[in-house]
Coordinates of C-alpha atoms and ligand atoms in Angstrom, one line a residue:
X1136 CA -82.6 -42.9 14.2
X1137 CA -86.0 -41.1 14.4
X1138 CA -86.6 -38.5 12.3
X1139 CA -87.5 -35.4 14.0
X1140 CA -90.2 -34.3 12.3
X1141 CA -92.6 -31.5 13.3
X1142 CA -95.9 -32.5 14.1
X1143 CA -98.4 -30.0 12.5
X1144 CA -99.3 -27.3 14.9
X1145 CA -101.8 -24.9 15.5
X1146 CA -100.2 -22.7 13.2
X1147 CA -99.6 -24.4 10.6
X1148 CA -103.6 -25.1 10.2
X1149 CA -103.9 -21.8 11.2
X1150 CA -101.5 -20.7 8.1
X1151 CA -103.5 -18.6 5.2
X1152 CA -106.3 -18.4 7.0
X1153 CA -107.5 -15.1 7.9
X1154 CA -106.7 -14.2 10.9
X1155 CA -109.9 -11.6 12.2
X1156 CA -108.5 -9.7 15.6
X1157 CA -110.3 -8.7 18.4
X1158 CA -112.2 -5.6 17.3
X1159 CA -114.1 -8.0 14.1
X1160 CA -114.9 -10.9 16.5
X1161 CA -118.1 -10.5 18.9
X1162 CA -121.3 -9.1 18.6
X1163 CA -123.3 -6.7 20.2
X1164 CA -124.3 -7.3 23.7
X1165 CA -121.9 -10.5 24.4
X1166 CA -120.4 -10.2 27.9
X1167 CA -117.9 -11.8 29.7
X1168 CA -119.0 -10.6 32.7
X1169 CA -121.9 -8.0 33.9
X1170 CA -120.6 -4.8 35.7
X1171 CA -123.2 -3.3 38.0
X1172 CA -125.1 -0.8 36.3
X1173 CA -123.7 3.0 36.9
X1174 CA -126.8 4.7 39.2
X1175 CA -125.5 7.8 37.7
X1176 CA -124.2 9.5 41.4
X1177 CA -121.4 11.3 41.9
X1178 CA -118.2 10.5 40.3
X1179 CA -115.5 10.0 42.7
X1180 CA -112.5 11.7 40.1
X1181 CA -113.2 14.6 38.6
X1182 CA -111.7 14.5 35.6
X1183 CA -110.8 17.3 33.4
X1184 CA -113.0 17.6 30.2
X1185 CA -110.1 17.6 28.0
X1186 CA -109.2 14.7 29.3
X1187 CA -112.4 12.8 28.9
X1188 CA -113.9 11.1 25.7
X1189 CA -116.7 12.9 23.5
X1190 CA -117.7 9.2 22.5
X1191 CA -117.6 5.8 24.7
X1192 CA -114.7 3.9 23.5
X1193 CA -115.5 1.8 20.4
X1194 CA -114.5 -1.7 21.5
X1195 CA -115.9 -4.9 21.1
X1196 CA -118.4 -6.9 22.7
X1197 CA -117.1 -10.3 23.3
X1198 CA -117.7 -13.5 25.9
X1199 CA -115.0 -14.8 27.6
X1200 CA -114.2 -18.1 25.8
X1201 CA -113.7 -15.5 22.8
X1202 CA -111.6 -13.8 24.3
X1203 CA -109.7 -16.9 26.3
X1204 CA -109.7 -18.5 22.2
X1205 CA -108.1 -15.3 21.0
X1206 CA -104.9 -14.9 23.5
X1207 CA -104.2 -18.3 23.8
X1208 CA -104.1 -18.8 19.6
X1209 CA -101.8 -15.5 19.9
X1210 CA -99.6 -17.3 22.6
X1211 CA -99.3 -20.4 20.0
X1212 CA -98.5 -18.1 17.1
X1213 CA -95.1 -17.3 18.9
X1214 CA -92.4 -19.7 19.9
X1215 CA -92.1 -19.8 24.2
X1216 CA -90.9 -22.2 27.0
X1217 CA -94.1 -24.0 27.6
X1218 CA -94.2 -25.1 23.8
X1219 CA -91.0 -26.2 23.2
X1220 CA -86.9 -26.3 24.0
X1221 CA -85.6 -22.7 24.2
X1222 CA -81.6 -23.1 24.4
X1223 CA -81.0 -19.4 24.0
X1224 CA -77.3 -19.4 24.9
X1225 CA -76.2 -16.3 27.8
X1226 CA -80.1 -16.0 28.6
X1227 CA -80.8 -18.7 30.5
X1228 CA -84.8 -19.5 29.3
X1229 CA -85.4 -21.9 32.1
X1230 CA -89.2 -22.8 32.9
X1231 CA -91.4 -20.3 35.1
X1232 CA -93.0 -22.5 38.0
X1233 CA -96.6 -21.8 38.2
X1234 CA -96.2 -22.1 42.3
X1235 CA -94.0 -18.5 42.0
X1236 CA -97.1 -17.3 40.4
X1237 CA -99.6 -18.2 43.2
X1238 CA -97.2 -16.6 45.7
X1239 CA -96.5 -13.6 44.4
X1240 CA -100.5 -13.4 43.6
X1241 CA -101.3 -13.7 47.4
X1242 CA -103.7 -11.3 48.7
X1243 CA -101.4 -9.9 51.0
X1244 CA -98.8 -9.1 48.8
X1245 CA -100.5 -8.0 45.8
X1246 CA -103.3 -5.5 47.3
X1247 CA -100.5 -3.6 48.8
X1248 CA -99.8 0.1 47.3
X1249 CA -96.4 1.0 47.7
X1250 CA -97.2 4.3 49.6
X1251 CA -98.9 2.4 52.3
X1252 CA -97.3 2.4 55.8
X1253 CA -94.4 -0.1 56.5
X1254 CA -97.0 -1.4 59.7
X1255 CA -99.3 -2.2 56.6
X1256 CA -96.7 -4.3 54.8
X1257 CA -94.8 -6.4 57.4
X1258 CA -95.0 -9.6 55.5
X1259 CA -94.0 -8.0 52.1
X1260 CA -91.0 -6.5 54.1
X1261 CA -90.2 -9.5 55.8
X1262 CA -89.9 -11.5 52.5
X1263 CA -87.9 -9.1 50.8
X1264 CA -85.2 -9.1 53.5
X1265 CA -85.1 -12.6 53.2
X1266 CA -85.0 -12.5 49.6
X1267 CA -81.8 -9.8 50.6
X1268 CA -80.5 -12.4 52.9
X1269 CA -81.0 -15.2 50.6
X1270 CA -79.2 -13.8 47.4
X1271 CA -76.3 -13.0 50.2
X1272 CA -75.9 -16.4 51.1
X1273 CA -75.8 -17.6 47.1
X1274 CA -73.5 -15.3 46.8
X1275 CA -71.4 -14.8 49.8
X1276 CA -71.9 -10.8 50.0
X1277 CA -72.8 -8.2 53.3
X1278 CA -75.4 -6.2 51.5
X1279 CA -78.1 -6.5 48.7
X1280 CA -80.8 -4.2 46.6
X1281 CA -83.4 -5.5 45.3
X1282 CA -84.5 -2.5 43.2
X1283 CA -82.5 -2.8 39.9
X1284 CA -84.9 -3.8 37.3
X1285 CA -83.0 -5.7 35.0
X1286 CA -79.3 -7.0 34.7
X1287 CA -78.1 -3.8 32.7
X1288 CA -79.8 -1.9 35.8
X1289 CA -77.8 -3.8 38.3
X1290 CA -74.5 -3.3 36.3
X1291 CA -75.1 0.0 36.1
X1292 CA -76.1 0.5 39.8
X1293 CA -72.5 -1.4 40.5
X1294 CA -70.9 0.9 38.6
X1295 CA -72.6 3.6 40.6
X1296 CA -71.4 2.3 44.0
X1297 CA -67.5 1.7 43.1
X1298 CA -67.5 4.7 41.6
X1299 CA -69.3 6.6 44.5
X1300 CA -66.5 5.0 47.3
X1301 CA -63.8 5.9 45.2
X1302 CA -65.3 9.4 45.2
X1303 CA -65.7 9.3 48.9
X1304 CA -61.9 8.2 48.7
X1305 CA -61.0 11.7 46.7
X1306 CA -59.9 9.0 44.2
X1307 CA -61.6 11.4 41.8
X1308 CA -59.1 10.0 38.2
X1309 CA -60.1 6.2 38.8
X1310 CA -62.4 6.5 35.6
X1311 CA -61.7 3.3 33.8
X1312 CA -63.0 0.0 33.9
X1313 CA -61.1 -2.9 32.6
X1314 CA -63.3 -5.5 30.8
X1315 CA -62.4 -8.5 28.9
X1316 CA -63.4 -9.2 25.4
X1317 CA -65.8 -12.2 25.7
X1318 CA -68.1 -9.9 27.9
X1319 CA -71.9 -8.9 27.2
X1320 CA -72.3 -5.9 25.7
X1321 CA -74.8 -4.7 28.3
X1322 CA -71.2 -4.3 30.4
X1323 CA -69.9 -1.7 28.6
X1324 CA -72.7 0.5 28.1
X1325 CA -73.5 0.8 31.5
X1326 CA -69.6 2.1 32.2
X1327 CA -70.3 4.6 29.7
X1328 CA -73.7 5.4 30.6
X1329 CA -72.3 5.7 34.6
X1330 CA -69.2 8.5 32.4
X1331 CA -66.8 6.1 33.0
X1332 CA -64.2 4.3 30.1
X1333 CA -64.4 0.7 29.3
X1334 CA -61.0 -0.6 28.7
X1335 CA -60.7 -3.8 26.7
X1336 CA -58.8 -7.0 28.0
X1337 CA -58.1 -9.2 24.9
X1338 CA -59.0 -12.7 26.0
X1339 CA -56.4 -16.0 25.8
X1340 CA -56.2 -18.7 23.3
X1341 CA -58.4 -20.7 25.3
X1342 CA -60.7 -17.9 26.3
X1343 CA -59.8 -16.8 29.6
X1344 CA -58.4 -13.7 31.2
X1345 CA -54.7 -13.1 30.4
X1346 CA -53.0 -11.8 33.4
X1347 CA -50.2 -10.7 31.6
X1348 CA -52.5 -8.1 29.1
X1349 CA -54.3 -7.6 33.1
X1350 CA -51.1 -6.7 34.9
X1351 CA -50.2 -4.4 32.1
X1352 CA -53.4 -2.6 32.0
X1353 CA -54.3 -1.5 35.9
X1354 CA -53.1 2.0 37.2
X1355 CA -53.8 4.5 39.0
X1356 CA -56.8 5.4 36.9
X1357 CA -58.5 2.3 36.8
X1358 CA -61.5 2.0 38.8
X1359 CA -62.5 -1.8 38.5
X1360 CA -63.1 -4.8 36.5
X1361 CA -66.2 -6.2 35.1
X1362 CA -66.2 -9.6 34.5
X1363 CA -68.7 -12.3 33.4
X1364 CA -67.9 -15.8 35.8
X1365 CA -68.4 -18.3 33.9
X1366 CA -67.6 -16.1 31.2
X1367 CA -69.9 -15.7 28.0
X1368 CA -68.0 -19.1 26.5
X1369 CA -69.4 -21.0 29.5
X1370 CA -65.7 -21.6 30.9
X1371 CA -65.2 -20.8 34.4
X1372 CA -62.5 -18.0 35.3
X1373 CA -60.2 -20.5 36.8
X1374 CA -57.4 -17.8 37.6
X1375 CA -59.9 -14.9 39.4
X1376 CA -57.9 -15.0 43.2
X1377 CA -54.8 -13.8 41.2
X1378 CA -57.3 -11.6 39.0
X1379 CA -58.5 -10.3 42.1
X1380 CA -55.4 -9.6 44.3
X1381 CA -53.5 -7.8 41.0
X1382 CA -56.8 -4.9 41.0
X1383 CA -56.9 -5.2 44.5
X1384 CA -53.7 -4.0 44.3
X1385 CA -53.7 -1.4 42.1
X1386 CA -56.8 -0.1 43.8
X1387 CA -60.0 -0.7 41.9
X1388 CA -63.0 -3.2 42.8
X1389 CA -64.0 -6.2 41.1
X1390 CA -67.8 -6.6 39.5
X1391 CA -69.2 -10.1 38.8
X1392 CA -71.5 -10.0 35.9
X1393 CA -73.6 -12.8 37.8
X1394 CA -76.4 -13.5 34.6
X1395 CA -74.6 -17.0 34.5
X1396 CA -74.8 -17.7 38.5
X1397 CA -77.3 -20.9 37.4
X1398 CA -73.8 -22.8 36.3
X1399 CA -72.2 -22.4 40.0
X1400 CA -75.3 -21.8 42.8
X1401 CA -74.0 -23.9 45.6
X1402 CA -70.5 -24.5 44.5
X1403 CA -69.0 -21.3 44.6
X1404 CA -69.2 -17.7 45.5
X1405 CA -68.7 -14.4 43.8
X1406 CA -68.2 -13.4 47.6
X1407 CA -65.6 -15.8 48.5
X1408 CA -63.7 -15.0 45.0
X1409 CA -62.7 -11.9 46.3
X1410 CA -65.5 -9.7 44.2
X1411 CA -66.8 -6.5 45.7
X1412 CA -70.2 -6.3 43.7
X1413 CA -72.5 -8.7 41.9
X1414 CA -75.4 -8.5 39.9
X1415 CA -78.1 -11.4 39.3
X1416 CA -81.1 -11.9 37.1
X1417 CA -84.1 -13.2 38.8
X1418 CA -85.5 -13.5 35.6
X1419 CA -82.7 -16.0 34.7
X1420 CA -81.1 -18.1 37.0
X1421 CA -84.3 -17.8 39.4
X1422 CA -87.3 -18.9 37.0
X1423 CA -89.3 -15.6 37.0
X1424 CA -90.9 -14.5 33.6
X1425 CA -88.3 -12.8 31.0
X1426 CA -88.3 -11.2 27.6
X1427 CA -91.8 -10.7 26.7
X1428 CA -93.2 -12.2 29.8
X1429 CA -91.2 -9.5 31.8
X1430 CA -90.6 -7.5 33.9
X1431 CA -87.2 -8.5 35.4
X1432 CA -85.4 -7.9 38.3
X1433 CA -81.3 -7.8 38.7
X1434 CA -80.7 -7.6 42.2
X1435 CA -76.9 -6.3 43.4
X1436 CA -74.8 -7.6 46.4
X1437 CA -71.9 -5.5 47.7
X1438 CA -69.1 -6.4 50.1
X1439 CA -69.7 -4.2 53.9
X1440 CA -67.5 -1.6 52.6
X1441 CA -69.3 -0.6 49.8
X1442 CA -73.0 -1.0 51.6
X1443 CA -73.2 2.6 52.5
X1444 CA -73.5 3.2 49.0
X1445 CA -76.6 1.5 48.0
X1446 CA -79.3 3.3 47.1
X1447 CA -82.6 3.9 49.3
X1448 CA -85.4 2.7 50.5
X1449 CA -83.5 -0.4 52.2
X1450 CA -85.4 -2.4 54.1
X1451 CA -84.5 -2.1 58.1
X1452 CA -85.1 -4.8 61.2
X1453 CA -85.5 -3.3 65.1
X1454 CA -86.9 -5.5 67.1
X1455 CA -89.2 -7.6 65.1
X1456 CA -90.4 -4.3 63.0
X1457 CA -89.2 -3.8 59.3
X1458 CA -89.5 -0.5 58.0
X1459 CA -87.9 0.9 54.4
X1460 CA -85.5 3.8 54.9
X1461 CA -83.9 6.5 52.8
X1462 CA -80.5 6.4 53.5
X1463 CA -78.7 9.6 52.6
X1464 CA -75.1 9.4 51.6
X1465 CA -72.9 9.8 48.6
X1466 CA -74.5 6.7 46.5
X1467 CA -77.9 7.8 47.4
X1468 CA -79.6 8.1 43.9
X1469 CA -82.8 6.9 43.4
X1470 CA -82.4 4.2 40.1
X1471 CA -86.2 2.7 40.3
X1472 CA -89.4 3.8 41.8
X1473 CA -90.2 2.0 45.2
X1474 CA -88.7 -0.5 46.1
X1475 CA -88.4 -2.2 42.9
X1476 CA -90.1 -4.9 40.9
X1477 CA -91.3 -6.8 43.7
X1478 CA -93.6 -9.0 42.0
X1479 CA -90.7 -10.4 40.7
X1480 CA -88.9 -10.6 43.8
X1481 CA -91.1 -12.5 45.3
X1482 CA -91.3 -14.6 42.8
X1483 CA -88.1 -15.5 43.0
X1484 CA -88.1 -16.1 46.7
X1485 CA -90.8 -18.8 46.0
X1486 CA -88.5 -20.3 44.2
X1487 CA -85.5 -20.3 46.5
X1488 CA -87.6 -21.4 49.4
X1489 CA -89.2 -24.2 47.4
X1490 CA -85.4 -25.5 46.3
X1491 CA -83.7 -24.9 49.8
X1492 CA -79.9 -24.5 49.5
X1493 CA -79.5 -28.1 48.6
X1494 CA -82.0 -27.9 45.3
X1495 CA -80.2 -25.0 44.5
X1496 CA -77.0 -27.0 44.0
X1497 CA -78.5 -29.6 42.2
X1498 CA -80.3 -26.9 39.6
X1499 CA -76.6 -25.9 38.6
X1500 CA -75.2 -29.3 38.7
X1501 CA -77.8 -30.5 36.5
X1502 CA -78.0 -27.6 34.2
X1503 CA -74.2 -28.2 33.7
X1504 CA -74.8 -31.8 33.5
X1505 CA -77.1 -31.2 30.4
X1506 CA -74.7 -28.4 28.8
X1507 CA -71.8 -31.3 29.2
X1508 CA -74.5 -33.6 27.4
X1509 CA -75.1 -31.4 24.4
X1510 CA -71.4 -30.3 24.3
X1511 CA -70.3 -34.1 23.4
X1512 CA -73.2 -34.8 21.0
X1513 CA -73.0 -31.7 19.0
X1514 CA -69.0 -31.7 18.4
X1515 CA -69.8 -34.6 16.3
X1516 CA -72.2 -31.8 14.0
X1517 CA -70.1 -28.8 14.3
X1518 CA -66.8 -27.5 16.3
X1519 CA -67.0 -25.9 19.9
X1520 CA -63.0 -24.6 19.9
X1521 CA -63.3 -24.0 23.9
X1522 CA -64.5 -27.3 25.2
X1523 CA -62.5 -27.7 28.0
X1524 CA -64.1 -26.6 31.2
X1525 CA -67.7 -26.7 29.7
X1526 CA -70.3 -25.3 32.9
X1527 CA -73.8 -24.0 32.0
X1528 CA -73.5 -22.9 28.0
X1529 CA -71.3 -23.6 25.3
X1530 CA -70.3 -22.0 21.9
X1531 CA -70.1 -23.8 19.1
X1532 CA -69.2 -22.5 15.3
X1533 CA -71.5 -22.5 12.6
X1534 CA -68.1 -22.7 10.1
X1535 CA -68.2 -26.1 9.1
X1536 CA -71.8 -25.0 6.9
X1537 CA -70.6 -21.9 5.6
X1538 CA -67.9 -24.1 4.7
X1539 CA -69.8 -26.7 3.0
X1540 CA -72.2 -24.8 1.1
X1541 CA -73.2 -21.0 1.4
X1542 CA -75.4 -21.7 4.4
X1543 CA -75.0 -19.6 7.1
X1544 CA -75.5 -19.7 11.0
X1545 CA -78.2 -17.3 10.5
X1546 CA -80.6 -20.3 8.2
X1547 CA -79.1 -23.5 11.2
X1548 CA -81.1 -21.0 13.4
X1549 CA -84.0 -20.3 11.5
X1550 CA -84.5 -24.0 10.0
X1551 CA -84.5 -25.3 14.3
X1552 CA -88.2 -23.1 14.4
X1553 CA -89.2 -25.8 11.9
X1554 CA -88.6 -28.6 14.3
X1555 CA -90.0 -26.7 17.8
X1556 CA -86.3 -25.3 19.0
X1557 CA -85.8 -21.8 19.6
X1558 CA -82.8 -20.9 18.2
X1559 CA -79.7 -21.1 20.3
X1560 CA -77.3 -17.6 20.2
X1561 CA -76.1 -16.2 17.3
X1562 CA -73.0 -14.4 16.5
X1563 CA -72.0 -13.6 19.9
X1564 CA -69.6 -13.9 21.9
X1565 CA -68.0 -11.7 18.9
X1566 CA -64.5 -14.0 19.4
X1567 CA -65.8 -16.8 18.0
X1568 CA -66.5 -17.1 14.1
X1569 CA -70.5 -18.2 13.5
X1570 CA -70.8 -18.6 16.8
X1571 CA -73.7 -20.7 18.0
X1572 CA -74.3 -20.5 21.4
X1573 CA -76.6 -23.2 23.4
X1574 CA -77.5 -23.2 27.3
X1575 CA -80.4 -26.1 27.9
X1576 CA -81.1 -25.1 31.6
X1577 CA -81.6 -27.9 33.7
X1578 CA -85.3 -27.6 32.3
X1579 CA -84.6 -29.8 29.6
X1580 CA -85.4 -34.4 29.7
X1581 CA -82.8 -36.4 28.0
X1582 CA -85.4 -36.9 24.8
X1583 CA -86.1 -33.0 24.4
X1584 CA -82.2 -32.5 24.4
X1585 CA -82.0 -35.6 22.2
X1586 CA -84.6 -34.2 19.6
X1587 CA -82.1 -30.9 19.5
X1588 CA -79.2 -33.2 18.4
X1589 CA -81.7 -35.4 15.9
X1590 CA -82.6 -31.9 13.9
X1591 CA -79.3 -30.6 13.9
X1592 CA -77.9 -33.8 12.6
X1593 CA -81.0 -33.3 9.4
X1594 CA -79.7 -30.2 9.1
X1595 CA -76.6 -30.9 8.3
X1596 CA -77.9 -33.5 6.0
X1597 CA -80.1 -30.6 4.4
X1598 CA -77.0 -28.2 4.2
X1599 CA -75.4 -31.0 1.9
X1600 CA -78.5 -31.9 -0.4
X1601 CA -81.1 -29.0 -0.1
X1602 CA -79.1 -25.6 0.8
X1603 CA -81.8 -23.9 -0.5
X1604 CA -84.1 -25.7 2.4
X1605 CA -82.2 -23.8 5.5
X1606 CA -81.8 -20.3 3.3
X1607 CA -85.4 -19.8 3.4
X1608 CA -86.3 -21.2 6.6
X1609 CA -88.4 -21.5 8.4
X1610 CA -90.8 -22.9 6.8
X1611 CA -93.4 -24.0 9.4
X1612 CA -94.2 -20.9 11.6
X1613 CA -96.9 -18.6 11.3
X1614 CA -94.7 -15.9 9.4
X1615 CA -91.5 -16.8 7.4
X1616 CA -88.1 -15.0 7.2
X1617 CA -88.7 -11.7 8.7
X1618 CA -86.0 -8.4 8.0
X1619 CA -84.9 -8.7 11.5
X1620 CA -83.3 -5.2 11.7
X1621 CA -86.7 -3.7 10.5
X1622 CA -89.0 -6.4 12.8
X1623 CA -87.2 -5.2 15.7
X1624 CA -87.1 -1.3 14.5
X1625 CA -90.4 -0.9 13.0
X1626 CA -92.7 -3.7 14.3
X1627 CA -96.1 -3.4 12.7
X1628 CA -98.6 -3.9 15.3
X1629 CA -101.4 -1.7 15.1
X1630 CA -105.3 -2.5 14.4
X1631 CA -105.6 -0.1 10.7
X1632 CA -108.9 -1.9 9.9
X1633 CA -110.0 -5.1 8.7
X1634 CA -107.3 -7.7 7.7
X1635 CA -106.8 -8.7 4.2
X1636 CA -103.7 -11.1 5.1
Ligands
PLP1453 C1 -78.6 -11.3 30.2 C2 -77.3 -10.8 30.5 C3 -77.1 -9.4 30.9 C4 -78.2 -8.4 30.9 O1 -79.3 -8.6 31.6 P1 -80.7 -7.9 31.3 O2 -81.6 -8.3 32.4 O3 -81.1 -8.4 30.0 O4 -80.4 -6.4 31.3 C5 -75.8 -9.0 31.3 N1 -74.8 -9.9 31.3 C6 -74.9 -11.2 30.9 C7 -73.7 -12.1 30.9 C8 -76.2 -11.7 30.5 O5 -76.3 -12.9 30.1

């Protein structure tokens, strides 16, 4: 077998040398590019004097290969999708297609102000409703809105509209919503952050719904269900029409958490389940940017009934002419400036139009195809206890090297930097001990997905002969072991002066 070793990378030569930033490179004079001199006329804005600066701004003068050197040494400093495998389990890191980029950077879409006139913007308009249209027929809904900004945003708006048509109803004590304890957290925080109670389902052995602990909690105060399909352990609710017809029944809608709607494009639909509302992440199953590279976008699709409770503007056809529209009524509450993230929407629609219906399939089929892959390769490193169903992502347990010798999930994640893997999911879902959770995308060749297995497989060996190795991983990255709680709580990123690093 080939040992998967890292080949030395920018950073590494990069490592211990000072780093200067942007405000000690340059010198006086160097241009990137020459702004016409100011004639010293009139100045269009009149600005306040408070608001104006006593002394120009003290920044640097630099030429553009400086400054092209500078960001694209930063870019390589940090681990990202074009650089290497990013199986970041539940988040779906799948490659960005330059082609969206060109798109949504078309003149015509991207010198548009959103307070222009709708006759100004007829081609934005028109690709957004077919964007609407689109997402309606992935997921077999009446009704979408693209403004949500993120997934959270979309749950939350769901929340929004159930809770709005059961107001409508005078169902004014249907408060609670039911969810099952392998969700995302993002689910209940937007119940609670809409005033409504999350009620916890406890899963099954095998990690699906349990009617039984379902039938036993709906009443006349719950309000709906919110539930992840395939579920956060990459298993596919198999028993959702009975889900569905027991809250059905009892009164309240269902939510689809969609995030994971890159396992089953083409196959099935949220829609067809018997779901009222569904959420999806452009910036995951539909390549745009994410994390860092944001913004996102988590478009919503509702059945007819609850349409007349999506927010405003909607976009509106008569004869050929699409024009946005506030529509007043009892959902009407305005969750997002405009009409949303469009870039991002459009984005996405690149994307859709560039797969057709067909590519969309295959994108699932083969990003369950590679999950399946890794499933049966790594069960021979460490335990995955729900195997059986296996769609997009997986969870396995990081026992077995706590087990063995004191090492912990935690260094297995940190030691895969060393070898140009982001780190898979840790410890979530909750339900599973160490988990480890992995979703390749359909991104991912046969060798990348084999070079995951080869370092895992050394770092096993390591966990038996060099503990020590994995606990103070990694060891080939810019920066080593960071306090995460404080990195993510206190991030030092400000300019104080010159670097003495
Ligand atoms: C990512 C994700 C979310 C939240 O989406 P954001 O865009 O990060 O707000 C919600 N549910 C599931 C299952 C997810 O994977």
């Amino acid at each position: 077998m080939s040992q998967p070793i890292l080949p030395p990378t920018v950073c590494q030569r990069w490592l211990g040398v000072q780093q200067p930033s942007l405000f000690e490179k340059g010198s006086l004079g160097r241009r990137a590019l020459e702004m016409p001199a100011w004639d010293g006329g009139e100045v269009a804005v009149d600005l306040p004097d408070e608001a104006r600066r006593a002394e120009p701004a003290d920044l640097p003068d630099l030429s553009e290969p400086e400054v092209m050197r500078h960001f694209t040494l930063l870019s390589n400093l940090n681990h990202h999708i074009e650089r290497g495998m990013y199986p970041l389990g539940s988040c779906t890191m799948k490659y960005n297609p330059r082609l969206n980029e060109q798109v949504a950077a078309m003149p015509g879409f991207s010198q548009l102000h959103p307070a222009q006139d709708a006759g100004d913007m007829q081609g934005l308009l028109a690709a957004l409703k077919l964007l609407e249209d689109s997402l309606c027929e992935v997921t077999g809904f009446d009704a979408c809105s693209l403004i949500p900004a993120a997934g959270a945003q979309g749950e939350y708006l769901g929340m929004m509209v159930i809770r709005a048509l059961h107001e409508a109803n005078g169902d004014h004590d249907r408060t609670e919503i039911l969810i099952p304890d392998s969700a995302h957290g993002t689910n209940p925080a937007s119940v609670v952050l809409m005033g409504m109670k999350p009620r916890t389902l406890k899963s099954r052995e095998d990690g699906r719904i349990d009617l039984d602990e379902l039938r036993a909690a709906v009443g006349p105060q719950t309000a709906g269900i919110m539930i992840t399909n395939p579920n956060t352990l990459g298993l596919f609710e198999k028993d959702i029409v009975e889900v569905a017809r027991i809250v059905h029944e009892a009164g309240g809608r269902l939510y689809m958490d969609g995030a994971n709607m890159n396992a089953i494009m083409g196959r099935a639909r949220p829609g067809d389940m018997g779901f009222d509302v569904v959420h999806m992440n452009l910036h995951k199953t539909f390549s745009t940017p994410h994390g860092g590279g944001g913004p996102g976008a988590g478009p919503t699709c509702v059945t007819a009934e609850l349409e007349p409770f999506l927010p405003g503007p909607r976009i509106e056809e008569t004869d050929g002419f699409f024009d946005f529209v506030r529509v007043p009524g009892p959902g009407d509450i305005a969750i997002h400036a405009w009409m949303g993230n469009v870039g991002v929407c459009l984005r996405a629609l690149a994307y859709i139009l560039r797969n057709g219906g067909d590519g969309l399939r295959r994108v699932s089929e083969m990003a369950v195809l590679n999950a399946n892959y890794l499933l049966k390769k790594i069960q021979g490193i460490m335990p995955v206890d729900h195997d059986d169903g296996c769609l997009h992502e997986f969870v396995a347990s990081g026992r077995v090297f706590k087990q063995q010798s004191e090492v912990r999930t935690l260094d297995v994640a940190k030691r895969l930097l060393d070898f140009g893997v982001h780190a898979p999911t840790i410890y979530f879902p909750l339900i599973v001990d160490e988990a480890f959770m992995v979703e390749p995308t359909e991104c991912e060749t046969r060798e990348s997905l084999d070079h995951f297995v080869a370092a895992l497989e050394q770092i096993k060996r390591e966990a038996e002969s060099r503990p020590e190795l994995l606990q103070t991983a990694p060891h080939a990255t810019p920066v080593g072991r960071l306090d995460e709680a404080k990195a993510a709580r206190d991030p030092d990123l400000r300019f104080l002066g010159p670097c003495n690093c």
